[in-house]
Short mmCIF file of C-alpha atoms in Angstrom, two decimals:
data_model
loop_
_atom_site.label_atom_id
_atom_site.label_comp_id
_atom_site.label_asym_id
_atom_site.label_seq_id
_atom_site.Cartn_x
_atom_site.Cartn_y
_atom_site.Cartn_z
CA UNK A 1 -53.84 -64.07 -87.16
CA UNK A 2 -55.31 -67.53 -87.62
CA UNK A 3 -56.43 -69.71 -84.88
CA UNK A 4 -53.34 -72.40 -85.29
CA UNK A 5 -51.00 -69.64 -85.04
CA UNK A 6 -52.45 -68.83 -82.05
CA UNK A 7 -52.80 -71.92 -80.66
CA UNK A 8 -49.13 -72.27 -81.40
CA UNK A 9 -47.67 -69.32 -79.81
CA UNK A 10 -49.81 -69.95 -76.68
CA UNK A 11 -48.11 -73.19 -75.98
CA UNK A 12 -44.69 -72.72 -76.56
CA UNK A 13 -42.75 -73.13 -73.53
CA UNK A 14 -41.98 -70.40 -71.13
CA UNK A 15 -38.03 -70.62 -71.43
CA UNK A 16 -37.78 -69.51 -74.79
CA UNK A 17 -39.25 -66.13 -73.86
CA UNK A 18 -36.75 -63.31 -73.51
CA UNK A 19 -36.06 -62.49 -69.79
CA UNK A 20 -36.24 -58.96 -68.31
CA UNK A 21 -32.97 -57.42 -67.89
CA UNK A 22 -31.61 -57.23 -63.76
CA UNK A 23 -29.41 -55.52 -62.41
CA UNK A 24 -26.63 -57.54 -60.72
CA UNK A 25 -26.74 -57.27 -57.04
CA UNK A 26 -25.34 -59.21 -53.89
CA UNK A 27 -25.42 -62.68 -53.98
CA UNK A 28 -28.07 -63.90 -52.05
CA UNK A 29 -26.96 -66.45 -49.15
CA UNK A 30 -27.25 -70.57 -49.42
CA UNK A 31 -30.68 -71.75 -47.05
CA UNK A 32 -29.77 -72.70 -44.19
CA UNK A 33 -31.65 -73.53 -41.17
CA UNK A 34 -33.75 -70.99 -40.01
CA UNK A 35 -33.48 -68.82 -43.35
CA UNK A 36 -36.31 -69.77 -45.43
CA UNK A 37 -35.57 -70.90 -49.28
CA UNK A 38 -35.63 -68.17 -52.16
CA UNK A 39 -38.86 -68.05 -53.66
CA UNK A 40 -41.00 -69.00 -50.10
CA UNK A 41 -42.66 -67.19 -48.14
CA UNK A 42 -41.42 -65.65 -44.81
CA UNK A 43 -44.13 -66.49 -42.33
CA UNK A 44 -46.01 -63.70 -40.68
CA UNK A 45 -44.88 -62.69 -37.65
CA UNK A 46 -46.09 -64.25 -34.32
CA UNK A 47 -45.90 -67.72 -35.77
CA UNK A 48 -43.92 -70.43 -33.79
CA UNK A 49 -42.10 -70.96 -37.27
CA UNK A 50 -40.77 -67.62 -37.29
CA UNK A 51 -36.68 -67.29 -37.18
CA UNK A 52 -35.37 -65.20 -34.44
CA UNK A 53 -34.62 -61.59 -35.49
CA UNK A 54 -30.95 -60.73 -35.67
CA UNK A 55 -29.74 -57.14 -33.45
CA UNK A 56 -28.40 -55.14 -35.47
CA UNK A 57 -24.83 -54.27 -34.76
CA UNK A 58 -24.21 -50.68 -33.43
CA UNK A 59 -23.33 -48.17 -35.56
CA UNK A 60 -21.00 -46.45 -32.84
CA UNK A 61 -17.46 -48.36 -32.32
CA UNK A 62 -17.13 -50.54 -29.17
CA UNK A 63 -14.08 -48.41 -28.24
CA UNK A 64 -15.24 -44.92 -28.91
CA UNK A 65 -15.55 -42.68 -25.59
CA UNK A 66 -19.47 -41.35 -27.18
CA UNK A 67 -22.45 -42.91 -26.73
CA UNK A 68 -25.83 -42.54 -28.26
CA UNK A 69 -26.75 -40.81 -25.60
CA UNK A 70 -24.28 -38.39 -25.00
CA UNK A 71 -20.01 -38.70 -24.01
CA UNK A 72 -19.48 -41.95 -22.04
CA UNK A 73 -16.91 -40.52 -19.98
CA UNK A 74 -17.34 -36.59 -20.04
CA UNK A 75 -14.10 -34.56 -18.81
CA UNK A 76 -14.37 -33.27 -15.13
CA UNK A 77 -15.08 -29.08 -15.35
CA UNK A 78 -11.85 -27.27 -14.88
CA UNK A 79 -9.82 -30.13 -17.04
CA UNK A 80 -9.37 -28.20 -20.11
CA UNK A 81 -7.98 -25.24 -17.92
CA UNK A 82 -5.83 -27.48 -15.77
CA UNK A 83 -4.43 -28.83 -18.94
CA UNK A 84 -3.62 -25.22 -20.48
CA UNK A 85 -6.92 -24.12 -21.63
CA UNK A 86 -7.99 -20.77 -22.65
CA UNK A 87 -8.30 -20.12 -19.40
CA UNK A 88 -4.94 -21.13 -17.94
CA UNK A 89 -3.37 -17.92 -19.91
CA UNK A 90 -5.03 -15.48 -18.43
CA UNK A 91 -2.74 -15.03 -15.27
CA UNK A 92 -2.55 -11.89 -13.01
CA UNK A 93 -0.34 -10.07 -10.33
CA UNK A 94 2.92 -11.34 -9.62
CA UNK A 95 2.30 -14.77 -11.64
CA UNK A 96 1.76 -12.82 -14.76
CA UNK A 97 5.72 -11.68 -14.87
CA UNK A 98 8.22 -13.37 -15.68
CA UNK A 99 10.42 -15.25 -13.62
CA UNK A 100 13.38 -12.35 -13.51
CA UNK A 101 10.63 -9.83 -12.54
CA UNK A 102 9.16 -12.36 -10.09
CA UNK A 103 12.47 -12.77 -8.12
CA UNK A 104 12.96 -8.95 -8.28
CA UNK A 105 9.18 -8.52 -6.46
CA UNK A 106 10.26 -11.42 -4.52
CA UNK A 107 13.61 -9.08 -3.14
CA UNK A 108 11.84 -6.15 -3.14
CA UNK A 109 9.07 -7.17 -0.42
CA UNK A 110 11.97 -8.92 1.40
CA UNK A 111 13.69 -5.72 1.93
CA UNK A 112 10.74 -4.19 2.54
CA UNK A 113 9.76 -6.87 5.07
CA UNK A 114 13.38 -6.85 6.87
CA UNK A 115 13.09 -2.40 7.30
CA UNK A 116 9.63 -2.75 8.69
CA UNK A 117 10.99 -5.18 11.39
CA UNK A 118 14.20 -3.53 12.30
CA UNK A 119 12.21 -0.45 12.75
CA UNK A 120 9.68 -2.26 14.81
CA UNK A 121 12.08 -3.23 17.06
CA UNK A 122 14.07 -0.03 17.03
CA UNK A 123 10.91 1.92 18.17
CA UNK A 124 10.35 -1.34 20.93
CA UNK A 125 13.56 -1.00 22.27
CA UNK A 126 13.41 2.75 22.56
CA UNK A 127 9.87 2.93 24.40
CA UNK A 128 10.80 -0.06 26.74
CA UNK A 129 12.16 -0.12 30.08
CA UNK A 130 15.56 -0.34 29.65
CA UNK A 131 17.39 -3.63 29.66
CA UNK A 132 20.28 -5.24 28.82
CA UNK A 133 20.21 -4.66 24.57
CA UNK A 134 18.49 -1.11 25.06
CA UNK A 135 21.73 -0.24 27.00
CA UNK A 136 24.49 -1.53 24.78
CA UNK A 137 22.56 -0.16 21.38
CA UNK A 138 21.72 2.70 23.07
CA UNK A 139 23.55 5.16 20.84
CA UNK A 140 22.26 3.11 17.33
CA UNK A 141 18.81 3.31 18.62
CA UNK A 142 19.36 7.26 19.38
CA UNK A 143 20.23 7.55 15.62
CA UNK A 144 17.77 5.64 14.47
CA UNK A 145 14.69 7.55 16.37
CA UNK A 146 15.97 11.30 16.85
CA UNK A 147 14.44 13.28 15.28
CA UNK A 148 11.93 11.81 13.23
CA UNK A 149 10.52 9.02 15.14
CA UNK A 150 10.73 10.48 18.45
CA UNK A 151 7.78 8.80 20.82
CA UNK A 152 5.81 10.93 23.07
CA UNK A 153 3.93 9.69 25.99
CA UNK A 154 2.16 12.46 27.22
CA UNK A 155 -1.19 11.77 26.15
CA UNK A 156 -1.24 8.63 28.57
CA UNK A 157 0.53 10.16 31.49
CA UNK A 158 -1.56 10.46 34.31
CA UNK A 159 -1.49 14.02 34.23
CA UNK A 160 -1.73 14.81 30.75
CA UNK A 161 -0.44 17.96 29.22
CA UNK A 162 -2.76 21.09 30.14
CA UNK A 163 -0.77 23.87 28.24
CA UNK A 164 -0.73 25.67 24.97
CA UNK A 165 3.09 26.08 23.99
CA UNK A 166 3.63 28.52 21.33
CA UNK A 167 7.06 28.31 19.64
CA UNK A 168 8.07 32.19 18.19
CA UNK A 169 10.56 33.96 16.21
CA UNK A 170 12.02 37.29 15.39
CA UNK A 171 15.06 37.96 13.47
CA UNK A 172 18.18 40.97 13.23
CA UNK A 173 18.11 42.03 9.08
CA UNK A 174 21.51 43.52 7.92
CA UNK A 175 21.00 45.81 5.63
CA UNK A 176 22.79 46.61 2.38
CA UNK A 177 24.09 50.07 3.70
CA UNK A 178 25.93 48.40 6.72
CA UNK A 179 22.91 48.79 9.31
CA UNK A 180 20.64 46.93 11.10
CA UNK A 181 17.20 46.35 12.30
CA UNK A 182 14.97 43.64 14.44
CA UNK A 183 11.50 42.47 13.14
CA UNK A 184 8.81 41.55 15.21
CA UNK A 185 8.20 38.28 16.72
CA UNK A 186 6.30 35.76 14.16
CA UNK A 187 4.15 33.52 16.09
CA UNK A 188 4.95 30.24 13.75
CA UNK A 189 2.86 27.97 15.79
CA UNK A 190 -0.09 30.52 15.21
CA UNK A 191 0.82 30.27 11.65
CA UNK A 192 0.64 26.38 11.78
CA UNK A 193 -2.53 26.39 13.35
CA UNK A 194 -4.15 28.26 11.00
CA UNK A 195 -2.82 25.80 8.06
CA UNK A 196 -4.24 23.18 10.03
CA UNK A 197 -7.91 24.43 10.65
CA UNK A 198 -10.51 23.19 7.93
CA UNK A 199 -7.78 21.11 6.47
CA UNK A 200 -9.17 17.71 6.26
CA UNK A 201 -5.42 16.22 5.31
CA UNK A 202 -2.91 18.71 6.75
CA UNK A 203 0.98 17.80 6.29
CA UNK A 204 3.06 16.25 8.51
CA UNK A 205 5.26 19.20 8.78
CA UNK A 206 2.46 21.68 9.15
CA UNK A 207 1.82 19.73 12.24
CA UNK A 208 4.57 18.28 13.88
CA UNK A 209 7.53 19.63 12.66
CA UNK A 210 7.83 22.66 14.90
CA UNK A 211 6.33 21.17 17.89
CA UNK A 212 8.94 18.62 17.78
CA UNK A 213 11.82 20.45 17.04
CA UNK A 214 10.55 22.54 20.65
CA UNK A 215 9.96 19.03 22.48
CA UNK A 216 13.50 18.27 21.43
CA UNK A 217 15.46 21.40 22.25
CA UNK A 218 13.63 21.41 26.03
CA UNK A 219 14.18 17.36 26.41
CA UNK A 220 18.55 18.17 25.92
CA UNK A 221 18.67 21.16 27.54
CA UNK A 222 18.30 22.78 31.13
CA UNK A 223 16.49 25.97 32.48
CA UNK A 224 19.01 28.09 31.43
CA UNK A 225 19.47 26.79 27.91
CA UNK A 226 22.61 24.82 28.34
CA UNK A 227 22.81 21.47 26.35
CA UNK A 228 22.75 18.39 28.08
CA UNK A 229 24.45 15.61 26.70
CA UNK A 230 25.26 14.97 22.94
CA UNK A 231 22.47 15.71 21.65
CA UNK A 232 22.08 19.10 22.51
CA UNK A 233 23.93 20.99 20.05
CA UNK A 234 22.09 18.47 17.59
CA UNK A 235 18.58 20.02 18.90
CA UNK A 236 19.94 23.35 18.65
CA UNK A 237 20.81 23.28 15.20
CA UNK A 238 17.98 21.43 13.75
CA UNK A 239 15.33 24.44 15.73
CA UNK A 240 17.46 27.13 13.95
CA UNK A 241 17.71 25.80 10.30
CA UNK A 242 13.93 25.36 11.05
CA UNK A 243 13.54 29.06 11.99
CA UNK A 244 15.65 30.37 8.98
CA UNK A 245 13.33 28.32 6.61
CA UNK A 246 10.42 29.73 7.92
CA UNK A 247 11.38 33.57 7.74
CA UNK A 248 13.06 33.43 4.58
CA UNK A 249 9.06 31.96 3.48
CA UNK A 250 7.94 34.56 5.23
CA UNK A 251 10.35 37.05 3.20
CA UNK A 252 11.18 38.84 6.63
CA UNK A 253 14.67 40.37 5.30
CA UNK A 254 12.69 41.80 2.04
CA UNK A 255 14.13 42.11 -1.07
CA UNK A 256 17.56 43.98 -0.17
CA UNK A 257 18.05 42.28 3.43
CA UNK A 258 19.64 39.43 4.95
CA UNK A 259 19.03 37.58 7.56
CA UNK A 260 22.08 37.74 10.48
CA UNK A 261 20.91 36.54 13.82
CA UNK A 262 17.40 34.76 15.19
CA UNK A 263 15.93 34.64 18.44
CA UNK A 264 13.39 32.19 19.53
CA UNK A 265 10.94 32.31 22.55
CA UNK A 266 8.34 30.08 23.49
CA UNK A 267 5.10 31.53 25.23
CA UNK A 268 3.10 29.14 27.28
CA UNK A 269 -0.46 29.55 28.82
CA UNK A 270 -2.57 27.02 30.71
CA UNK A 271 -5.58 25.40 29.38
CA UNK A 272 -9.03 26.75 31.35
CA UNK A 273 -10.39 24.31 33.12
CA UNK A 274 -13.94 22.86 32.35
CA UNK A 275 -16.89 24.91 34.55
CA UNK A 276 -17.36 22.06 36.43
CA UNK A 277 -13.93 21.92 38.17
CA UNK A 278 -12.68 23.85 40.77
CA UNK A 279 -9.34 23.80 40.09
CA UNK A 280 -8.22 27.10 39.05
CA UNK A 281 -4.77 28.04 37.05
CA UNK A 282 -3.08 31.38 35.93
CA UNK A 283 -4.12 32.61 33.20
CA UNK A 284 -1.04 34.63 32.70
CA UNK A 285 1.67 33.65 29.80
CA UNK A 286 5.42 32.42 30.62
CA UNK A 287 7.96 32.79 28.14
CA UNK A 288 10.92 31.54 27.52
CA UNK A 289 13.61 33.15 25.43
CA UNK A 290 16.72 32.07 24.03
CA UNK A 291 19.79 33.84 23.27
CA UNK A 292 20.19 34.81 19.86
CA UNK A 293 22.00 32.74 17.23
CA UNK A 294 24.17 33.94 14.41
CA UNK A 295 22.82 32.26 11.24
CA UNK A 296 25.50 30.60 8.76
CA UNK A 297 26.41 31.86 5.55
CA UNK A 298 23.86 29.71 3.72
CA UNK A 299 21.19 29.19 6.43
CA UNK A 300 21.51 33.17 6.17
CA UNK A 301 19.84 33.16 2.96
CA UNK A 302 17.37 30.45 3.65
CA UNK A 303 19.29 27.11 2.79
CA UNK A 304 19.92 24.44 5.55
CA UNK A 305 23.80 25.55 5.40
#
């Protein structure tokens, strides 16, 4: 290339040379005060010329309930349950059923409730002195307690009971040929006893059953066996039905017999008193016997006829 050329192409003016291409891009905003124009420089900062710097906005809304630093207004603990949460299902007892079985509980422990008081006051009513009500309910009260919820002071008395009361039995067997014959007497409260010995839970009847069928007869009738008042033949029955229960366990008749007629006889003895006392009791038995009593058809065969 020759020097003019050169020359030439050195000063030709800048505009005719082709431009890089640029992207297009936001348009850039008109100076203003406090921007600085395109093209200038932006002053290092510290100067007094310096433009104050713009916050940037917040990138979390104004309304929004989180913060940068955690929930702005965090729900109280229990809220989610309160509101039906997870936990707010899991119900148990009587609010887990439904409302028809909920009103049936509710009935159910209302019965239960009103039977528990009117047998409360039943059993009040029947220990008390007597009074006015005691008198005019006397014979609901009778049939409420007798013979099952009899009460019996004698524990608390001032003289307590010192005697072992045996209740016994003995039947008449008819035989198949036409005859006859008498067993021996079964000592039932022996028989009782034994049950009751070791047994850490022994049965209600095994302990009070006979002793309060024999507390009931004596209480209705006299010294010569005679009832005394309503109750009496009431006290007589329920000892024999006892008694034909408890040889017809005991297979007294054997396989062939039946039972016809039982006799029962009680056979009392004092308690020995401790070494340190000088009181001093018999130590000879009393018995009582009663006159024999035909058994019924069924209570023959060991049924409550």
């Amino acid at each position: 290339m020759s020097p003019a050329l050169a020359s030439d192409a050195s000063d030709a003016p800048a505009s005719d040379a082709p431009e890089p291409h640029k992207a297009p891009g936001p348009a850039l905003p008109a100076p203003g005060p406090g921007l600085p124009a395109p093209g200038s420089e932006v002053p290092e900062s510290g100067t007094s010329d310096a433009a104050p710097e713009t916050p940037e906005p917040s990138a979390v809304p104004p309304d929004s309930s989180e913060t940068p630093s955690g929930p702005r207004n965090p729900a109280p603990p229990g809220a989610e349950e309160a509101w039906g949460g997870p936990l707010a299902e899991a119900r148990t007892g009587v609010a887990a059923l439904s409302l028809r079985y909920q009103i049936g509980a509710a009935l159910a422990l209302a019965v239960v409730a009103v039977a528990v008081c009117v047998h409360l006051g039943m059993t009040f009513l029947h220990v008390a002195p007597a009074n006015t009500v005691s008198k005019k309910h006397s014979e609901t009260i009778a049939d409420w307690i007798y013979p099952e919820f009899e009460q019996n002071w004698k524990l608390f008395a001032p003289n307590p009971l010192q005697q072992n009361v045996s209740v016994q039995v003995r039947a008449e067997i008819r035989t198949p040929d036409g005859g006859s014959r008498t067993t021996g007497w079964y000592d039932l409260s022996a028989q009782d006893g034994r049950a009751i010995d070791g047994n850490p839970a022994p049965s209600h009847t095994q302990q009070n059953e006979l002793r309060r069928a024999w507390d009931f007869f004596v209480a209705t009738h006299d010294d010569d066996n005679r009832p005394v008042g309503m109750r009496g033949a009431l006290s007589e029955t329920y000892l024999r039905r006892i008694m034909a229960m408890r040889l017809d366990r005991a297979d007294a008749a054997g396989p062939d017999g039946e039972l016809a007629r039982v006799q029962v006889r009680s056979r009392t003895t004092d308690v020995p008193p401790p070494s340190w006392s000088k009181e001093k009791v018999s130590g000879k038995p009393v018995y009582r016997v009663l006159p024999w009593w035909t058994l019924p058809e069924k209570e023959s065969r060991g049924g409550i006829g």
